[in-house]
Amino acid sequence: MNVANLTIDSLQDGLKRKDFSAVELTRSVLEFAERENPKTNAYVLLCPERALRAAEKIDERLAAGHDIGLLGGVPIGVKDVILTSGVRTTCSSKILANYVPPYDATAVERIEAAGGIIIGKTNCDEFAMGSSNENSAFGPVRNPVDLDRVPGGSSGGSAAVVAQGTAVVSLGSDTGGSVRQPASFCGIVGVTPTYGRVSRYGLVAYASSLDHVAPFARNVRDSATVLEVMAGRDPLDSTCADAPVPRYAAHLTRDVRGMKLGLPVEYMKHATGETATLITKAIKDLEALGCHVEEVSLPSTDYAIACYYIISCAEASSNLARFDGVRYTTRSAKSENLSAMYQNTRGEGFGAEVKRRIMLGTYVLSHGYYDAYYVKAQKVRAMIARDFTRAFEKVDALVAPVSPFPAFKLGEKLSDPLEMYLSDIYTITGSLAGIPCMSVPCGNTADGLPVGLQILCNHFDEPNMFRLADAFESR
Amino acid sequence: MKLTEKDVRYVANLANLSLTEDEVGHMVHDLGGILELMDQLAGIDTEDLSPMAQVLYATGETATLRPDVERAPIGNDLAVANAPVSGAGYYKVPRVIER
């Protein structure tokens, strides 16, 4: 068994044929992760007891002839911003270095109920803030495709474990592109569902009007299965949509003839070099599959970065106020009074990027600036969302690059936060509109670096998004 | 808009965030550049638009409500288990009210 190439179907076939047991498979993956992880630093913690306990249950069900569930026996990595009961969850931050959650996130509960086996917690940018996974208290993650390069961020560890083969699928979180961009950099599939499709109960909040729990996988079918398991109403998250969950796999017909696709002209003007070439080739392939491609305009695209960073930082400054030295594990030794405790705990506990975003958020929400920045950004957000509504009156899906460039070298963009923010241009527009979007591999550069094609659909139109992605993947 | 060290210290105080001298210097530079980018929104005509606080889509009227059913809470012991300092089932903080 080569654990690095397994998919959900292939490993479940192996289990049913008794080629290996769930416990044997889990042990192999844990051993492989133990050995390979030092190369990438993608896992910050492995949880063998929990994994083997879950695997034993799968073997019992197999022996009794019972159904093992959609994710039965599947080794899964979980981003360290998603709570796992009794298993340390740090958000890759010093301030939560010893935090052990008393409950599971709904997404975790559902993947385990469907037979999924959580192998460990994955590294990420601190509190999911970053585009390169270099802002982590555990140190950066390296891209398994090229160890001198970043895996993307903020869910860099979750992308790396799937690309490296130390998990079959994984959970990340996406606020402005934190799943699609690392999927693109690591050559795998990453899906940001419709806002509200998956419960955020137990996801440590960064920017609540933009946060998603989102899956990574090696192929489109597996990503659709993980989303299907997690999606659906949760009474514990009032923003989680009360909409039926389709059987996504039933929509993977490979037939996309007559599908109308839009190519946003504003996106292509930023794309350069080999990324632009590969996206152009992908468009030709989609046409060969029978799709009609036309240019569409999303005129507010240029305002998206400013809009996104105002809104996300504002929400972050409010959400992260809870880390104050009272409830969550860390308190500064310099806590002679209440105010010193708050200020020093936060000053010592947060990293540079988190501080920067808290400062920006506090500034744009402060007296005298609230209307000029925050309210203005919310109006511009409505404008960006309107662009998409209009586009989807004409086309079934939009296709675009995920990132202006492939994975960059470690340290290359670290000294200039603004340049790092600008690299999020193609992913944050879809996040602001709350529509489903995904990254699917569309080829490699001459240096062997993967490039992702982004597919964006209207709210709750994941079935068509997966259908198109699956047809493209099998071209 | 040009940001000064004084502005940075004022905002840090609002955010309950202690910054070192070095950090204050970096913030003046970094935040200044980012705010300049953010200032580009000022010129956009948004007259006919309402602020978008949440993603909106068609859904059932009661989607945000759940049945009013009792659930067992996690209990004091678990609730304070992650606290840096606790006692008798409570969080402990430095003295706030002087006798």
Tab-separated table of C-alpha atoms in Angstrom, chain A residues 170-415:
chain	number	residue	atom	x	y	z
A	170	SER	CA	-7.839	17.650	5.224
A	171	LEU	CA	-9.820	20.507	6.697
A	172	GLY	CA	-8.713	24.086	6.365
A	173	SER	CA	-10.405	27.420	6.825
A	174	ASP	CA	-10.866	30.067	4.162
A	175	THR	CA	-11.528	33.739	4.892
A	176	GLY	CA	-9.981	35.424	1.841
A	177	GLY	CA	-8.438	32.545	-0.079
A	178	SER	CA	-6.736	30.519	2.651
A	179	VAL	CA	-7.782	27.199	1.099
A	180	ARG	CA	-7.841	27.950	-2.645
A	181	GLN	CA	-4.398	29.613	-2.749
A	182	PRO	CA	-2.490	26.853	-0.887
A	183	ALA	CA	-4.349	24.215	-2.943
A	184	SER	CA	-3.115	25.991	-6.065
A	185	PHE	CA	0.473	26.266	-4.730
A	186	CYS	CA	0.591	22.570	-3.723
A	187	GLY	CA	-1.175	21.123	-6.789
A	188	ILE	CA	-4.281	19.754	-5.064
A	189	VAL	CA	-8.016	20.557	-4.892
A	190	GLY	CA	-9.312	23.141	-2.402
A	191	VAL	CA	-12.955	24.138	-1.994
A	192	THR	CA	-14.481	27.232	-0.400
A	193	PRO	CA	-18.184	26.470	-0.108
A	194	THR	CA	-21.023	29.008	-0.072
A	195	TYR	CA	-20.895	31.202	3.033
A	196	GLY	CA	-23.049	29.438	5.629
A	197	ARG	CA	-22.870	26.025	3.915
A	198	VAL	CA	-20.741	24.526	6.714
A	199	SER	CA	-21.146	25.287	10.420
A	200	ARG	CA	-18.375	27.382	11.991
A	201	TYR	CA	-19.164	26.184	15.509
A	202	GLY	CA	-15.735	25.384	16.903
A	203	LEU	CA	-13.779	27.298	14.254
A	204	VAL	CA	-11.737	29.953	16.067
A	205	ALA	CA	-13.159	33.174	14.616
A	206	TYR	CA	-10.996	35.472	12.506
A	207	ALA	CA	-13.467	37.503	10.398
A	208	SER	CA	-16.948	36.172	11.050
A	209	SER	CA	-18.689	37.572	7.960
A	210	LEU	CA	-16.083	35.820	5.771
A	211	ASP	CA	-14.910	32.669	7.607
A	212	HIS	CA	-15.523	29.179	6.176
A	213	VAL	CA	-14.522	25.648	7.130
A	214	ALA	CA	-13.294	24.173	3.855
A	215	PRO	CA	-11.822	20.881	2.535
A	216	PHE	CA	-8.660	19.873	0.655
A	217	ALA	CA	-8.331	16.659	-1.355
A	218	ARG	CA	-6.302	15.009	-4.123
A	219	ASN	CA	-9.251	14.961	-6.492
A	220	VAL	CA	-12.561	16.725	-7.007
A	221	ARG	CA	-14.690	13.730	-6.022
A	222	ASP	CA	-13.015	13.416	-2.610
A	223	SER	CA	-13.373	17.150	-1.923
A	224	ALA	CA	-17.090	16.915	-2.769
A	225	THR	CA	-17.526	13.990	-0.384
A	226	VAL	CA	-15.871	15.809	2.525
A	227	LEU	CA	-17.989	18.907	1.910
A	228	GLU	CA	-21.159	16.822	1.740
A	229	VAL	CA	-20.372	15.258	5.108
A	230	MET	CA	-19.731	18.617	6.801
A	231	ALA	CA	-22.477	20.703	5.178
A	232	GLY	CA	-25.935	21.451	6.499
A	233	ARG	CA	-27.863	23.182	9.239
A	234	ASP	CA	-26.331	23.296	12.690
A	235	PRO	CA	-28.406	24.666	15.559
A	236	LEU	CA	-25.133	25.765	17.207
A	237	ASP	CA	-24.256	28.252	14.424
A	238	SER	CA	-27.019	30.712	13.591
A	239	THR	CA	-25.239	31.735	10.360
A	240	CYS	CA	-25.280	28.154	9.071
A	241	ALA	CA	-27.780	27.966	6.219
A	242	ASP	CA	-30.979	25.961	6.403
A	243	ALA	CA	-30.613	24.585	2.868
A	244	PRO	CA	-30.753	20.927	1.768
A	245	VAL	CA	-27.389	19.240	1.076
A	246	PRO	CA	-27.247	17.597	-2.369
A	247	ARG	CA	-25.468	14.305	-3.094
A	248	TYR	CA	-22.600	16.061	-4.846
A	249	ALA	CA	-21.153	12.829	-6.273
A	250	ALA	CA	-24.358	12.301	-8.263
A	251	HIS	CA	-23.590	15.504	-10.173
A	252	LEU	CA	-20.144	14.407	-11.365
A	253	THR	CA	-21.431	13.377	-14.796
A	254	ARG	CA	-18.411	14.599	-16.776
A	255	ASP	CA	-20.912	16.200	-19.175
A	256	VAL	CA	-20.475	19.975	-19.318
A	257	ARG	CA	-21.597	20.506	-22.913
A	258	GLY	CA	-23.394	23.799	-23.324
A	259	MET	CA	-22.276	25.184	-19.955
A	260	LYS	CA	-21.746	28.965	-20.162
A	261	LEU	CA	-18.523	30.181	-18.573
A	262	GLY	CA	-17.371	33.738	-17.942
A	263	LEU	CA	-13.774	34.896	-17.968
A	264	PRO	CA	-13.416	38.097	-15.879
A	265	VAL	CA	-11.396	40.549	-17.968
A	266	GLU	CA	-10.208	42.432	-14.854
A	267	TYR	CA	-8.511	39.273	-13.527
A	268	MET	CA	-6.567	38.418	-16.635
A	269	LYS	CA	-4.895	41.812	-16.752
A	270	HIS	CA	-3.011	41.045	-13.505
A	271	ALA	CA	-2.004	37.511	-14.457
A	272	THR	CA	1.453	37.274	-15.916
A	273	GLY	CA	3.880	34.790	-17.380
A	274	GLU	CA	3.280	31.112	-17.107
A	275	THR	CA	0.183	31.457	-14.903
A	276	ALA	CA	-1.589	33.395	-17.664
A	277	THR	CA	-0.434	30.861	-20.270
A	278	LEU	CA	-1.697	27.897	-18.233
A	279	ILE	CA	-5.059	29.553	-17.545
A	280	THR	CA	-5.465	30.344	-21.256
A	281	LYS	CA	-4.741	26.713	-22.059
A	282	ALA	CA	-7.276	25.604	-19.432
A	283	ILE	CA	-9.924	27.793	-21.097
A	284	LYS	CA	-9.191	26.060	-24.438
A	285	ASP	CA	-9.564	22.670	-22.727
A	286	LEU	CA	-12.933	23.730	-21.284
A	287	GLU	CA	-14.069	24.789	-24.736
A	288	ALA	CA	-12.983	21.407	-26.076
A	289	LEU	CA	-15.251	19.832	-23.430
A	290	GLY	CA	-18.178	21.715	-24.953
A	291	CYS	CA	-18.346	24.834	-22.733
A	292	HIS	CA	-19.010	28.281	-24.187
A	293	VAL	CA	-16.569	30.826	-22.800
A	294	GLU	CA	-17.213	34.572	-22.976
A	295	GLU	CA	-15.564	37.570	-21.363
A	296	VAL	CA	-17.424	39.173	-18.470
A	297	SER	CA	-16.648	42.288	-16.455
A	298	LEU	CA	-16.398	42.524	-12.663
A	299	PRO	CA	-15.722	46.273	-12.608
A	300	SER	CA	-15.233	46.647	-8.814
A	301	THR	CA	-12.367	44.139	-8.657
A	302	ASP	CA	-9.714	46.814	-8.103
A	303	TYR	CA	-11.329	47.868	-4.802
A	304	ALA	CA	-11.516	44.343	-3.386
A	305	ILE	CA	-8.215	44.292	-1.510
A	306	ALA	CA	-8.841	47.530	0.362
A	307	CYS	CA	-12.421	46.448	1.070
A	308	TYR	CA	-11.380	42.999	2.297
A	309	TYR	CA	-8.606	44.157	4.615
A	310	ILE	CA	-10.809	46.835	6.205
A	311	ILE	CA	-13.638	44.396	6.919
A	312	SER	CA	-11.528	41.395	7.911
A	313	CYS	CA	-9.207	43.405	10.184
A	314	ALA	CA	-12.156	45.172	11.818
A	315	GLU	CA	-13.802	41.845	12.588
A	316	ALA	CA	-10.486	40.335	13.705
A	317	SER	CA	-9.818	43.147	16.155
A	318	SER	CA	-13.173	42.436	17.754
A	319	ASN	CA	-12.934	38.620	17.651
A	320	LEU	CA	-9.425	38.514	19.097
A	321	ALA	CA	-10.347	40.759	22.013
A	322	ARG	CA	-11.214	37.576	23.935
A	323	PHE	CA	-7.535	36.616	24.234
A	324	ASP	CA	-6.812	38.768	27.249
A	325	GLY	CA	-5.152	36.577	29.857
A	326	VAL	CA	-8.337	35.560	31.673
A	327	ARG	CA	-9.732	32.423	30.014
A	328	TYR	CA	-7.263	31.083	27.473
A	329	THR	CA	-4.114	29.528	28.937
A	330	THR	CA	-1.610	32.365	28.771
A	331	ARG	CA	-1.133	35.322	31.113
A	332	SER	CA	1.847	37.660	31.166
A	333	ALA	CA	4.068	37.570	34.251
A	334	LYS	CA	3.752	41.360	34.174
A	335	SER	CA	0.128	41.467	35.327
A	336	GLU	CA	0.317	43.781	38.324
A	337	ASN	CA	-3.103	45.217	37.479
A	338	LEU	CA	-5.930	44.380	35.089
A	339	SER	CA	-4.876	46.741	32.342
A	340	ALA	CA	-1.236	45.584	32.441
A	341	MET	CA	-2.465	41.974	32.293
A	342	TYR	CA	-4.502	42.637	29.133
A	343	GLN	CA	-1.845	44.678	27.361
A	344	ASN	CA	1.189	42.559	28.210
A	345	THR	CA	-0.508	39.197	27.663
A	346	ARG	CA	-1.545	40.325	24.182
A	347	GLY	CA	1.721	42.116	23.418
A	348	GLU	CA	3.776	39.034	24.355
A	349	GLY	CA	1.370	36.435	22.934
A	350	PHE	CA	0.504	37.677	19.435
A	351	GLY	CA	2.891	37.632	16.467
A	352	ALA	CA	3.666	40.576	14.173
A	353	GLU	CA	0.983	39.965	11.527
A	354	VAL	CA	-1.787	39.438	14.069
A	355	LYS	CA	-0.790	42.654	15.841
A	356	ARG	CA	-0.783	44.500	12.530
A	357	ARG	CA	-4.330	43.358	11.746
A	358	ILE	CA	-5.626	44.097	15.242
A	359	MET	CA	-4.151	47.605	14.938
A	360	LEU	CA	-5.657	48.157	11.472
A	361	GLY	CA	-9.024	46.862	12.625
A	362	THR	CA	-9.034	48.974	15.770
A	363	TYR	CA	-8.049	52.028	13.729
A	364	VAL	CA	-10.805	51.652	11.101
A	365	LEU	CA	-13.411	51.097	13.818
A	366	SER	CA	-12.254	53.977	15.998
A	367	HIS	CA	-14.202	57.188	16.572
A	368	GLY	CA	-14.041	59.478	13.568
A	369	TYR	CA	-12.966	56.742	11.112
A	370	TYR	CA	-15.782	54.204	11.396
A	371	ASP	CA	-17.930	55.686	8.600
A	372	ALA	CA	-15.034	56.590	6.331
A	373	TYR	CA	-13.496	53.115	6.433
A	374	TYR	CA	-15.757	50.438	7.839
A	375	VAL	CA	-19.186	51.519	6.585
A	376	LYS	CA	-17.653	52.570	3.264
A	377	ALA	CA	-16.016	49.144	2.874
A	378	GLN	CA	-19.344	47.428	3.591
A	379	LYS	CA	-20.941	49.470	0.794
A	380	VAL	CA	-18.110	48.598	-1.578
A	381	ARG	CA	-18.607	44.968	-0.569
A	382	ALA	CA	-22.221	45.253	-1.745
A	383	MET	CA	-20.898	46.629	-5.034
A	384	ILE	CA	-18.506	43.676	-5.467
A	385	ALA	CA	-21.303	41.206	-4.663
A	386	ARG	CA	-23.538	42.977	-7.221
A	387	ASP	CA	-20.880	42.460	-9.913
A	388	PHE	CA	-21.166	38.702	-9.351
A	389	THR	CA	-24.986	38.730	-9.287
A	390	ARG	CA	-24.951	40.440	-12.681
A	391	ALA	CA	-22.329	38.066	-14.076
A	392	PHE	CA	-24.350	35.009	-13.015
A	393	GLU	CA	-27.359	36.354	-14.929
A	394	LYS	CA	-25.296	35.696	-18.058
A	395	VAL	CA	-23.101	32.693	-17.242
A	396	ASP	CA	-23.241	29.485	-15.170
A	397	ALA	CA	-19.753	29.780	-13.724
A	398	LEU	CA	-16.696	32.002	-13.791
A	399	VAL	CA	-13.191	30.710	-14.428
A	400	ALA	CA	-10.084	32.597	-13.338
A	401	PRO	CA	-6.607	32.198	-11.900
A	402	VAL	CA	-6.279	31.535	-8.151
A	403	SER	CA	-3.069	33.499	-7.642
A	404	PRO	CA	-1.117	35.888	-9.902
A	405	PHE	CA	1.969	33.676	-9.507
A	406	PRO	CA	2.908	30.143	-8.385
A	407	ALA	CA	4.489	29.306	-4.989
A	408	PHE	CA	7.190	31.825	-4.082
A	409	LYS	CA	10.406	31.312	-2.102
A	410	LEU	CA	10.340	31.374	1.701
A	411	GLY	CA	11.109	34.895	2.922
A	412	GLU	CA	10.586	36.430	-0.507
A	413	LYS	CA	7.562	38.552	0.407
A	414	LEU	CA	7.796	38.553	4.178
A	415	SER	CA	9.302	42.028	4.547
